[in-house]
Amino acid sequence: LKPLLNLVSLDNTEMKQEVAATLWNISLSDKNKKIIMNENGLDIISTLCRSSENELSYLACGVIANISEFQENQIRMVEEGIIHHLQYAMLPKFTSVNRESIRAFANLSAAKENIVPIANSGALTNLIEALQSPDALTRRFAAMTMSNLASCEQNLYRIFYE
């Protein structure tokens, strides 16, 4: 995995896209989701999700969403600052990037320890906007995230009034 991750340091967008696509496929396995986290893959893929290249950002956010499906990764990912990277990736408002970012939020919010940090991060505005997205999967992932966040009474006021 390390030789693949090292390719990201090259100043070559196409190479980075190939690395992200490979990580997407690798990250479909639960075993590999843990390995990616343990090999410092989150730091590397986080920088890719902030790319101005839509396809690269989409692939990177997809990898983040995939590895956030693994319950053991969820709290650690939030502790390592993934929320802010996902929010940044959503700024250009590309549907595919937003969908994958919000899918990651849905997965991360499944851990009760992440519910308040996600709500406190400012992500609610983007999540509420996503509930009105023309993309059905984006709306579904946003609704899943809101459902998880609403399970904490502390978040209810924000959900209703933000």
GROMACS .gro file of C-alpha atoms in nm:
model
  162
    1LEU     CA    1   0.000   0.000   0.000
    2LYS     CA    2   0.282   0.243   0.081
    3PRO     CA    3   0.423   0.251  -0.275
    4LEU     CA    4   0.074   0.336  -0.402
    5LEU     CA    5   0.024   0.608  -0.142
    6ASN     CA    6   0.367   0.753  -0.222
    7LEU     CA    7   0.254   0.822  -0.579
    8VAL     CA    8   0.027   1.097  -0.447
    9SER     CA    9   0.333   1.312  -0.379
   10LEU     CA   10   0.394   1.341  -0.754
   11ASP     CA   11   0.269   1.659  -0.920
   12ASN     CA   12   0.054   1.468  -1.167
   13THR     CA   13  -0.326   1.490  -1.148
   14GLU     CA   14  -0.384   1.183  -1.366
   15MET     CA   15  -0.157   0.975  -1.141
   16LYS     CA   16  -0.342   1.099  -0.834
   17GLN     CA   17  -0.675   1.004  -0.996
   18GLU     CA   18  -0.544   0.653  -1.064
   19VAL     CA   19  -0.428   0.622  -0.705
   20ALA     CA   20  -0.766   0.741  -0.577
   21ALA     CA   21  -0.951   0.501  -0.809
   22THR     CA   22  -0.733   0.214  -0.689
   23LEU     CA   23  -0.793   0.310  -0.325
   24TRP     CA   24  -1.168   0.325  -0.396
   25ASN     CA   25  -1.159  -0.036  -0.517
   26ILE     CA   26  -0.928  -0.149  -0.237
   27SER     CA   27  -1.145   0.022   0.025
   28LEU     CA   28  -1.448  -0.191  -0.057
   29SER     CA   29  -1.307  -0.465   0.170
   30ASP     CA   30  -1.348  -0.424   0.547
   31LYS     CA   31  -1.000  -0.563   0.602
   32ASN     CA   32  -0.854  -0.301   0.371
   33LYS     CA   33  -1.052  -0.017   0.532
   34LYS     CA   34  -0.859  -0.080   0.852
   35ILE     CA   35  -0.526  -0.116   0.668
   36ILE     CA   36  -0.575   0.214   0.485
   37MET     CA   37  -0.630   0.389   0.819
   38ASN     CA   38  -0.329   0.218   0.979
   39GLU     CA   39  -0.100   0.309   0.687
   40ASN     CA   40  -0.177   0.682   0.722
   41GLY     CA   41  -0.399   0.665   0.416
   42LEU     CA   42  -0.656   0.901   0.564
   43ASP     CA   43  -0.409   1.190   0.571
   44ILE     CA   44  -0.317   1.131   0.210
   45ILE     CA   45  -0.670   1.084   0.078
   46SER     CA   46  -0.789   1.387   0.280
   47THR     CA   47  -0.560   1.613   0.081
   48LEU     CA   48  -0.696   1.468  -0.243
   49CYS     CA   49  -1.057   1.537  -0.147
   50ARG     CA   50  -0.967   1.908  -0.131
   51SER     CA   51  -0.853   1.907  -0.493
   52SER     CA   52  -0.994   2.160  -0.736
   53GLU     CA   53  -1.020   1.873  -0.985
   54ASN     CA   54  -1.379   1.746  -0.959
   55GLU     CA   55  -1.300   1.385  -1.053
   56LEU     CA   56  -1.012   1.360  -0.806
   57SER     CA   57  -1.216   1.512  -0.526
   58TYR     CA   58  -1.507   1.278  -0.607
   59LEU     CA   59  -1.286   0.968  -0.596
   60ALA     CA   60  -1.116   1.077  -0.275
   61CYS     CA   61  -1.446   1.151  -0.101
   62GLY     CA   62  -1.567   0.809  -0.215
   63VAL     CA   63  -1.267   0.644  -0.051
   64ILE     CA   64  -1.335   0.839   0.268
   65ALA     CA   65  -1.699   0.729   0.257
   66ASN     CA   66  -1.591   0.368   0.203
   67ILE     CA   67  -1.343   0.358   0.491
   68SER     CA   68  -1.594   0.534   0.717
   69GLU     CA   69  -1.828   0.235   0.674
   70PHE     CA   70  -1.596   0.038   0.901
   71GLN     CA   71  -1.715   0.106   1.254
   72GLU     CA   72  -1.367   0.093   1.408
   73ASN     CA   73  -1.256   0.382   1.184
   74GLN     CA   74  -1.543   0.623   1.248
   75ILE     CA   75  -1.439   0.790   1.573
   76ARG     CA   76  -1.072   0.804   1.478
   77MET     CA   77  -1.156   0.969   1.146
   78VAL     CA   78  -1.346   1.249   1.321
   79GLU     CA   79  -1.069   1.287   1.580
   80GLU     CA   80  -0.818   1.321   1.294
   81GLY     CA   81  -1.017   1.609   1.142
   82ILE     CA   82  -1.194   1.452   0.845
   83ILE     CA   83  -1.506   1.666   0.895
   84HIS     CA   84  -1.334   1.984   0.779
   85HIS     CA   85  -1.190   1.816   0.470
   86LEU     CA   86  -1.533   1.689   0.372
   87GLN     CA   87  -1.689   2.031   0.421
   88TYR     CA   88  -1.420   2.193   0.208
   89ALA     CA   89  -1.476   1.936  -0.067
   90MET     CA   90  -1.845   2.034  -0.076
   91LEU     CA   91  -1.780   2.404  -0.142
   92PRO     CA   92  -1.777   2.389  -0.523
   93LYS     CA   93  -2.120   2.216  -0.515
   94PHE     CA   94  -2.044   1.934  -0.760
   95THR     CA   95  -2.320   1.674  -0.724
   96SER     CA   96  -2.091   1.370  -0.731
   97VAL     CA   97  -1.852   1.518  -0.473
   98ASN     CA   98  -2.137   1.629  -0.248
   99ARG     CA   99  -2.297   1.285  -0.268
  100GLU     CA  100  -1.979   1.109  -0.156
  101SER     CA  101  -1.906   1.366   0.115
  102ILE     CA  102  -2.255   1.331   0.255
  103ARG     CA  103  -2.232   0.951   0.232
  104ALA     CA  104  -1.921   0.982   0.451
  105PHE     CA  105  -2.114   1.205   0.696
  106ALA     CA  106  -2.393   0.945   0.708
  107ASN     CA  107  -2.143   0.673   0.793
  108LEU     CA  108  -1.950   0.884   1.044
  109SER     CA  109  -2.268   0.997   1.221
  110ALA     CA  110  -2.357   0.634   1.290
  111ALA     CA  111  -2.108   0.650   1.579
  112LYS     CA  112  -2.281   0.825   1.868
  113GLU     CA  113  -1.951   0.986   1.971
  114ASN     CA  114  -1.943   1.171   1.637
  115ILE     CA  115  -2.295   1.314   1.646
  116VAL     CA  116  -2.220   1.632   1.842
  117PRO     CA  117  -1.885   1.705   1.670
  118ILE     CA  118  -2.053   1.681   1.328
  119ALA     CA  119  -2.340   1.908   1.435
  120ASN     CA  120  -2.096   2.155   1.593
  121SER     CA  121  -1.876   2.164   1.284
  122GLY     CA  122  -2.110   2.377   1.074
  123ALA     CA  123  -2.197   2.085   0.846
  124LEU     CA  124  -2.569   2.120   0.914
  125THR     CA  125  -2.611   2.397   0.658
  126ASN     CA  126  -2.473   2.178   0.380
  127LEU     CA  127  -2.671   1.878   0.501
  128ILE     CA  128  -2.997   2.074   0.506
  129GLU     CA  129  -2.926   2.204   0.155
  130ALA     CA  130  -2.855   1.848   0.044
  131LEU     CA  131  -3.205   1.744   0.150
  132GLN     CA  132  -3.325   1.947  -0.151
  133SER     CA  133  -3.068   1.817  -0.397
  134PRO     CA  134  -3.193   1.702  -0.738
  135ASP     CA  135  -2.985   1.386  -0.681
  136ALA     CA  136  -3.188   1.117  -0.501
  137LEU     CA  137  -2.886   0.948  -0.341
  138THR     CA  138  -2.759   1.278  -0.206
  139ARG     CA  139  -3.101   1.342  -0.048
  140ARG     CA  140  -3.105   0.990   0.097
  141PHE     CA  141  -2.757   1.019   0.252
  142ALA     CA  142  -2.842   1.364   0.389
  143ALA     CA  143  -3.162   1.224   0.545
  144MET     CA  144  -2.966   0.936   0.698
  145THR     CA  145  -2.718   1.182   0.847
  146MET     CA  146  -2.993   1.407   0.981
  147SER     CA  147  -3.165   1.106   1.134
  148ASN     CA  148  -2.845   1.011   1.316
  149LEU     CA  149  -2.784   1.368   1.431
  150ALA     CA  150  -3.144   1.402   1.551
  151SER     CA  151  -3.092   1.110   1.789
  152CYS     CA  152  -2.910   1.356   2.016
  153GLU     CA  153  -3.141   1.602   2.191
  154GLN     CA  154  -2.862   1.861   2.197
  155ASN     CA  155  -2.882   1.882   1.814
  156LEU     CA  156  -3.258   1.924   1.776
  157TYR     CA  157  -3.263   2.303   1.809
  158ARG     CA  158  -2.994   2.338   1.544
  159ILE     CA  159  -3.171   2.102   1.307
  160PHE     CA  160  -3.497   2.296   1.333
  161TYR     CA  161  -3.357   2.647   1.324
  162GLU     CA  162  -3.040   2.644   1.112
   0.00000   0.00000   0.00000
